[in-house]
Amino acid sequence: MKINYDYITYEDVLRSRQFMYEQALEQNATNSLLNTARDLFGQESFDMCIKICEGLLDAKDPKQLYDAKKLIALAYYSLKDFENADKSFYELAENSNNSDDWFNVVISSTLNKNIERSKKAFGIALDKYTQYGHQRNMPSVQLMLHYMITLETVKEYALALEQFKMLAQVYAKLKKTDEKFLSSRGLEQIEVFLETSHAILKKAKKKELTEIKTELLAALDANGVEKVEEFFANFK
């Protein structure tokens, strides 16, 4: 007679149910703590939020672990502790295909003046958006814009100007400057974009400004040309 060594006893069933019950309890407890941490974050109690989430870093559920890590990173960012925000966002993004996670690395590392990391993360963010991006993600042109603004904040004017030029080329390629048309592509109105870039353009060489103006005037529609000419006429 062949003996079946794989049969399940009643005790096995009980142990399995107990294990599932304990897992459910643990998951519910973790969710409860995460909700508390979210509430604390909303109340700007960032230190307490971090403390609670650090206690959840052994969570077995990937989504719960991700949420805990992200709350920690966001809390550090809100505290303007950019060194820890940079570190936390990078650890969160390392295994992520979400371009928004890499966008957070770009911004936090820039504010931490970790410029080399920010440049690498920027390239990765664009790649991730191209490969995996969806409507809920920040458009790549907005990533460029916010990177430009953040670089200007830390006085990295040369790199900020590079981002400006990339965006200017996008406007030139699209040609149309109708507000609805630009908005549907994640772009600001041309005059808003130029005004936002004012401090960066102030640091540009005269030759660079001439080239930028010439490129835009040659490519944009009548409305765009009018806005560009108006901006540079008042540029000081």
mmCIF file of C-alpha atoms in Angstrom:
data_model
loop_
_atom_site.group_PDB
_atom_site.id
_atom_site.type_symbol
_atom_site.label_atom_id
_atom_site.label_comp_id
_atom_site.label_asym_id
_atom_site.label_seq_id
_atom_site.Cartn_x
_atom_site.Cartn_y
_atom_site.Cartn_z
ATOM 1 C CA MET A 1 0.000 0.000 0.000
ATOM 2 C CA LYS A 2 1.297 3.457 -0.920
ATOM 3 C CA ILE A 3 1.347 5.815 2.037
ATOM 4 C CA ASN A 4 0.287 9.422 1.470
ATOM 5 C CA TYR A 5 2.575 11.608 3.516
ATOM 6 C CA ASP A 6 0.983 14.827 2.216
ATOM 7 C CA TYR A 7 -2.461 14.559 3.769
ATOM 8 C CA ILE A 8 -3.700 17.541 5.773
ATOM 9 C CA THR A 9 -4.775 16.935 9.336
ATOM 10 C CA TYR A 10 -7.351 18.906 11.272
ATOM 11 C CA GLU A 11 -4.472 20.395 13.281
ATOM 12 C CA ASP A 12 -2.887 21.572 10.017
ATOM 13 C CA VAL A 13 -6.113 23.323 9.078
ATOM 14 C CA LEU A 14 -6.290 25.000 12.478
ATOM 15 C CA ARG A 15 -2.676 26.157 12.258
ATOM 16 C CA SER A 16 -3.274 27.529 8.764
ATOM 17 C CA ARG A 17 -6.366 29.413 9.880
ATOM 18 C CA GLN A 18 -4.537 30.774 12.915
ATOM 19 C CA PHE A 19 -1.688 31.958 10.701
ATOM 20 C CA MET A 20 -4.108 33.672 8.301
ATOM 21 C CA TYR A 21 -5.918 35.256 11.235
ATOM 22 C CA GLU A 22 -2.666 36.581 12.698
ATOM 23 C CA GLN A 23 -1.633 37.922 9.292
ATOM 24 C CA ALA A 24 -4.955 39.727 8.931
ATOM 25 C CA LEU A 25 -4.607 41.186 12.417
ATOM 26 C CA GLU A 26 -1.074 42.352 11.662
ATOM 27 C CA GLN A 27 -2.148 43.904 8.363
ATOM 28 C CA ASN A 28 -5.092 45.672 9.977
ATOM 29 C CA ALA A 29 -2.882 46.946 12.789
ATOM 30 C CA THR A 30 -0.360 48.253 10.265
ATOM 31 C CA ASN A 31 -3.115 49.955 8.275
ATOM 32 C CA SER A 32 -4.382 51.564 11.463
ATOM 33 C CA LEU A 33 -0.906 52.882 12.282
ATOM 34 C CA LEU A 34 -0.452 54.132 8.723
ATOM 35 C CA ASN A 35 -3.738 56.011 8.963
ATOM 36 C CA THR A 36 -2.559 57.546 12.229
ATOM 37 C CA ALA A 37 0.710 58.545 10.565
ATOM 38 C CA ARG A 38 -1.211 60.103 7.662
ATOM 39 C CA ASP A 39 -3.336 62.072 10.114
ATOM 40 C CA LEU A 40 -0.218 63.285 11.917
ATOM 41 C CA PHE A 41 1.311 64.305 8.602
ATOM 42 C CA GLY A 42 -1.833 66.258 7.773
ATOM 43 C CA GLN A 43 -1.575 67.943 11.170
ATOM 44 C CA GLU A 44 2.078 68.797 10.410
ATOM 45 C CA SER A 45 3.291 66.601 13.275
ATOM 46 C CA PHE A 46 6.086 65.388 11.046
ATOM 47 C CA ASP A 47 8.418 64.065 13.748
ATOM 48 C CA MET A 48 5.697 61.836 15.192
ATOM 49 C CA CYS A 49 4.733 60.718 11.696
ATOM 50 C CA ILE A 50 8.326 59.637 11.060
ATOM 51 C CA LYS A 51 8.545 57.847 14.402
ATOM 52 C CA ILE A 52 5.410 55.800 13.754
ATOM 53 C CA CYS A 53 6.418 54.925 10.196
ATOM 54 C CA GLU A 54 9.898 53.851 11.248
ATOM 55 C CA GLY A 55 8.191 51.260 13.423
ATOM 56 C CA LEU A 56 6.508 49.871 10.301
ATOM 57 C CA LEU A 57 9.638 49.275 8.240
ATOM 58 C CA ASP A 58 9.397 45.556 8.957
ATOM 59 C CA ALA A 59 5.930 45.386 7.362
ATOM 60 C CA LYS A 60 5.575 42.291 5.189
ATOM 61 C CA ASP A 61 3.020 43.804 2.830
ATOM 62 C CA PRO A 62 4.886 45.625 -0.010
ATOM 63 C CA LYS A 63 2.218 48.330 -0.338
ATOM 64 C CA GLN A 64 2.256 49.087 3.380
ATOM 65 C CA LEU A 65 6.050 49.177 3.417
ATOM 66 C CA TYR A 66 6.038 51.527 0.420
ATOM 67 C CA ASP A 67 3.495 53.825 2.073
ATOM 68 C CA ALA A 68 5.487 53.937 5.315
ATOM 69 C CA LYS A 69 8.718 54.771 3.490
ATOM 70 C CA LYS A 70 7.030 57.444 1.404
ATOM 71 C CA LEU A 71 5.499 59.108 4.441
ATOM 72 C CA ILE A 72 8.933 59.193 6.070
ATOM 73 C CA ALA A 73 10.442 60.829 2.990
ATOM 74 C CA LEU A 74 7.612 63.345 2.675
ATOM 75 C CA ALA A 75 7.845 64.204 6.366
ATOM 76 C CA TYR A 76 11.578 64.878 6.122
ATOM 77 C CA TYR A 77 10.931 67.009 3.046
ATOM 78 C CA SER A 78 8.253 68.974 4.884
ATOM 79 C CA LEU A 79 10.707 69.543 7.733
ATOM 80 C CA LYS A 80 13.165 70.894 5.127
ATOM 81 C CA ASP A 81 15.567 68.180 6.217
ATOM 82 C CA PHE A 82 16.681 67.717 2.638
ATOM 83 C CA GLU A 83 19.596 65.434 3.494
ATOM 84 C CA ASN A 84 17.292 62.804 4.983
ATOM 85 C CA ALA A 85 14.600 63.509 2.384
ATOM 86 C CA ASP A 86 17.144 62.906 -0.374
ATOM 87 C CA LYS A 87 18.251 59.638 1.230
ATOM 88 C CA SER A 88 14.693 58.465 1.914
ATOM 89 C CA PHE A 89 13.303 59.281 -1.517
ATOM 90 C CA TYR A 90 16.282 57.601 -3.173
ATOM 91 C CA GLU A 91 15.803 54.415 -1.150
ATOM 92 C CA LEU A 92 12.118 54.460 -2.070
ATOM 93 C CA ALA A 93 12.809 54.931 -5.788
ATOM 94 C CA GLU A 94 15.656 52.440 -6.193
ATOM 95 C CA ASN A 95 13.329 49.578 -7.117
ATOM 96 C CA SER A 96 10.517 51.690 -8.546
ATOM 97 C CA ASN A 97 9.356 52.142 -12.128
ATOM 98 C CA ASN A 98 7.193 55.088 -11.109
ATOM 99 C CA SER A 99 8.570 58.298 -12.621
ATOM 100 C CA ASP A 100 7.007 60.323 -9.790
ATOM 101 C CA ASP A 101 9.206 58.500 -7.278
ATOM 102 C CA TRP A 102 12.248 59.496 -9.299
ATOM 103 C CA PHE A 103 10.900 63.038 -9.654
ATOM 104 C CA ASN A 104 10.927 63.267 -5.851
ATOM 105 C CA VAL A 105 14.567 62.171 -5.892
ATOM 106 C CA VAL A 106 15.352 64.882 -8.448
ATOM 107 C CA ILE A 107 13.844 67.655 -6.338
ATOM 108 C CA SER A 108 15.059 66.512 -2.912
ATOM 109 C CA SER A 109 18.606 65.804 -4.096
ATOM 110 C CA THR A 110 18.757 69.202 -5.801
ATOM 111 C CA LEU A 111 17.664 70.952 -2.614
ATOM 112 C CA ASN A 112 20.260 68.854 -0.781
ATOM 113 C CA LYS A 113 22.773 70.191 -3.337
ATOM 114 C CA ASN A 114 23.494 66.623 -4.356
ATOM 115 C CA ILE A 115 23.603 67.766 -7.965
ATOM 116 C CA GLU A 116 25.200 64.688 -9.511
ATOM 117 C CA ARG A 117 22.458 62.497 -8.084
ATOM 118 C CA SER A 118 19.808 64.947 -9.258
ATOM 119 C CA LYS A 119 21.139 64.829 -12.821
ATOM 120 C CA LYS A 120 21.186 61.031 -12.877
ATOM 121 C CA ALA A 121 17.750 60.829 -11.273
ATOM 122 C CA PHE A 122 16.389 63.294 -13.823
ATOM 123 C CA GLY A 123 17.484 61.033 -16.670
ATOM 124 C CA ILE A 124 15.983 58.004 -14.950
ATOM 125 C CA ALA A 125 12.716 59.855 -14.294
ATOM 126 C CA LEU A 126 12.368 60.715 -17.977
ATOM 127 C CA ASP A 127 13.132 57.116 -18.969
ATOM 128 C CA LYS A 128 10.607 55.738 -16.479
ATOM 129 C CA TYR A 129 7.965 58.166 -17.727
ATOM 130 C CA THR A 130 8.624 57.137 -21.331
ATOM 131 C CA GLN A 131 8.415 53.426 -20.512
ATOM 132 C CA TYR A 132 5.818 53.270 -17.755
ATOM 133 C CA GLY A 133 4.165 56.685 -17.560
ATOM 134 C CA HIS A 134 0.407 57.090 -17.315
ATOM 135 C CA GLN A 135 -2.049 59.938 -16.868
ATOM 136 C CA ARG A 136 -1.602 60.059 -13.094
ATOM 137 C CA ASN A 137 2.118 60.774 -13.435
ATOM 138 C CA MET A 138 3.560 64.256 -13.667
ATOM 139 C CA PRO A 139 4.178 65.000 -17.379
ATOM 140 C CA SER A 140 7.828 65.039 -18.407
ATOM 141 C CA VAL A 141 7.624 68.724 -19.337
ATOM 142 C CA GLN A 142 6.460 69.542 -15.811
ATOM 143 C CA LEU A 143 9.383 67.554 -14.455
ATOM 144 C CA MET A 144 11.702 69.710 -16.568
ATOM 145 C CA LEU A 145 10.003 72.893 -15.375
ATOM 146 C CA HIS A 146 10.146 72.027 -11.683
ATOM 147 C CA TYR A 147 13.723 70.817 -11.988
ATOM 148 C CA MET A 148 14.593 74.134 -13.625
ATOM 149 C CA ILE A 149 12.903 76.110 -10.843
ATOM 150 C CA THR A 150 14.591 74.049 -8.127
ATOM 151 C CA LEU A 151 18.007 74.435 -9.751
ATOM 152 C CA GLU A 152 17.448 78.177 -9.787
ATOM 153 C CA THR A 153 16.522 78.021 -6.078
ATOM 154 C CA VAL A 154 19.938 76.547 -5.233
ATOM 155 C CA LYS A 155 21.647 78.971 -7.636
ATOM 156 C CA GLU A 156 22.649 76.326 -10.189
ATOM 157 C CA TYR A 157 21.935 78.767 -12.991
ATOM 158 C CA ALA A 158 23.870 77.025 -15.764
ATOM 159 C CA LEU A 159 21.996 73.758 -15.237
ATOM 160 C CA ALA A 160 18.720 75.636 -14.877
ATOM 161 C CA LEU A 161 19.381 77.302 -18.221
ATOM 162 C CA GLU A 162 19.869 73.871 -19.796
ATOM 163 C CA GLN A 163 16.389 72.898 -18.630
ATOM 164 C CA PHE A 164 15.017 76.178 -19.948
ATOM 165 C CA LYS A 165 16.515 75.508 -23.365
ATOM 166 C CA MET A 166 15.041 71.999 -23.440
ATOM 167 C CA LEU A 167 11.607 73.406 -22.681
ATOM 168 C CA ALA A 168 12.019 76.241 -25.171
ATOM 169 C CA GLN A 169 12.716 73.619 -27.828
ATOM 170 C CA VAL A 170 9.484 71.851 -26.888
ATOM 171 C CA TYR A 171 7.531 75.087 -27.372
ATOM 172 C CA ALA A 172 9.316 75.740 -30.656
ATOM 173 C CA LYS A 173 8.558 72.249 -31.921
ATOM 174 C CA LEU A 174 4.867 72.499 -31.031
ATOM 175 C CA LYS A 175 4.575 75.986 -32.592
ATOM 176 C CA LYS A 176 1.019 76.546 -31.335
ATOM 177 C CA THR A 177 0.644 78.631 -28.170
ATOM 178 C CA ASP A 178 -3.087 78.364 -27.622
ATOM 179 C CA GLU A 179 -3.684 77.997 -23.876
ATOM 180 C CA LYS A 180 -5.877 74.902 -24.174
ATOM 181 C CA PHE A 181 -3.450 73.261 -26.593
ATOM 182 C CA LEU A 182 -0.474 73.829 -24.290
ATOM 183 C CA SER A 183 -2.371 72.837 -21.156
ATOM 184 C CA SER A 184 -3.362 69.505 -22.703
ATOM 185 C CA ARG A 185 0.346 68.794 -23.097
ATOM 186 C CA GLY A 186 1.266 69.763 -19.554
ATOM 187 C CA LEU A 187 2.788 73.091 -20.568
ATOM 188 C CA GLU A 188 2.335 76.552 -19.126
ATOM 189 C CA GLN A 189 1.365 79.476 -21.308
ATOM 190 C CA ILE A 190 4.440 80.791 -23.096
ATOM 191 C CA GLU A 191 4.368 84.115 -21.235
ATOM 192 C CA VAL A 192 4.091 82.321 -17.871
ATOM 193 C CA PHE A 193 7.002 80.072 -18.776
ATOM 194 C CA LEU A 194 9.168 83.035 -19.755
ATOM 195 C CA GLU A 195 8.303 85.016 -16.641
ATOM 196 C CA THR A 196 9.003 81.990 -14.440
ATOM 197 C CA SER A 197 12.434 81.776 -16.064
ATOM 198 C CA HIS A 198 13.245 85.474 -15.654
ATOM 199 C CA ALA A 199 15.910 85.056 -12.946
ATOM 200 C CA ILE A 200 17.583 82.269 -14.930
ATOM 201 C CA LEU A 201 17.657 84.285 -18.136
ATOM 202 C CA LYS A 202 19.177 87.184 -16.219
ATOM 203 C CA LYS A 203 22.229 84.960 -15.701
ATOM 204 C CA ALA A 204 22.477 83.994 -19.371
ATOM 205 C CA LYS A 205 24.957 85.538 -21.775
ATOM 206 C CA LYS A 206 23.689 88.068 -24.292
ATOM 207 C CA LYS A 207 24.461 85.689 -27.153
ATOM 208 C CA GLU A 208 22.418 82.936 -25.502
ATOM 209 C CA LEU A 209 19.464 85.264 -25.035
ATOM 210 C CA THR A 210 19.612 86.291 -28.684
ATOM 211 C CA GLU A 211 19.668 82.654 -29.792
ATOM 212 C CA ILE A 212 16.727 81.775 -27.541
ATOM 213 C CA LYS A 213 14.673 84.717 -28.751
ATOM 214 C CA THR A 214 15.493 84.032 -32.404
ATOM 215 C CA GLU A 215 14.551 80.354 -32.113
ATOM 216 C CA LEU A 216 11.199 81.120 -30.509
ATOM 217 C CA LEU A 217 10.304 83.940 -32.900
ATOM 218 C CA ALA A 218 11.093 81.739 -35.892
ATOM 219 C CA ALA A 219 8.989 78.828 -34.671
ATOM 220 C CA LEU A 220 5.959 80.091 -32.761
ATOM 221 C CA ASP A 221 2.582 81.202 -34.059
ATOM 222 C CA ALA A 222 1.504 84.861 -34.123
ATOM 223 C CA ASN A 223 0.286 84.824 -30.517
ATOM 224 C CA GLY A 224 3.536 83.266 -29.340
ATOM 225 C CA VAL A 225 5.626 85.758 -31.278
ATOM 226 C CA GLU A 226 3.700 88.622 -29.680
ATOM 227 C CA LYS A 227 4.256 87.232 -26.162
ATOM 228 C CA VAL A 228 7.965 86.586 -26.762
ATOM 229 C CA GLU A 229 8.556 90.057 -28.185
ATOM 230 C CA GLU A 230 6.676 91.630 -25.283
ATOM 231 C CA PHE A 231 8.718 89.678 -22.730
ATOM 232 C CA PHE A 232 12.089 90.559 -24.218
ATOM 233 C CA ALA A 233 11.066 94.187 -24.781
ATOM 234 C CA ASN A 234 10.521 94.510 -21.028
ATOM 235 C CA PHE A 235 13.378 92.217 -20.041
ATOM 236 C CA LYS A 236 15.772 93.819 -17.587
#
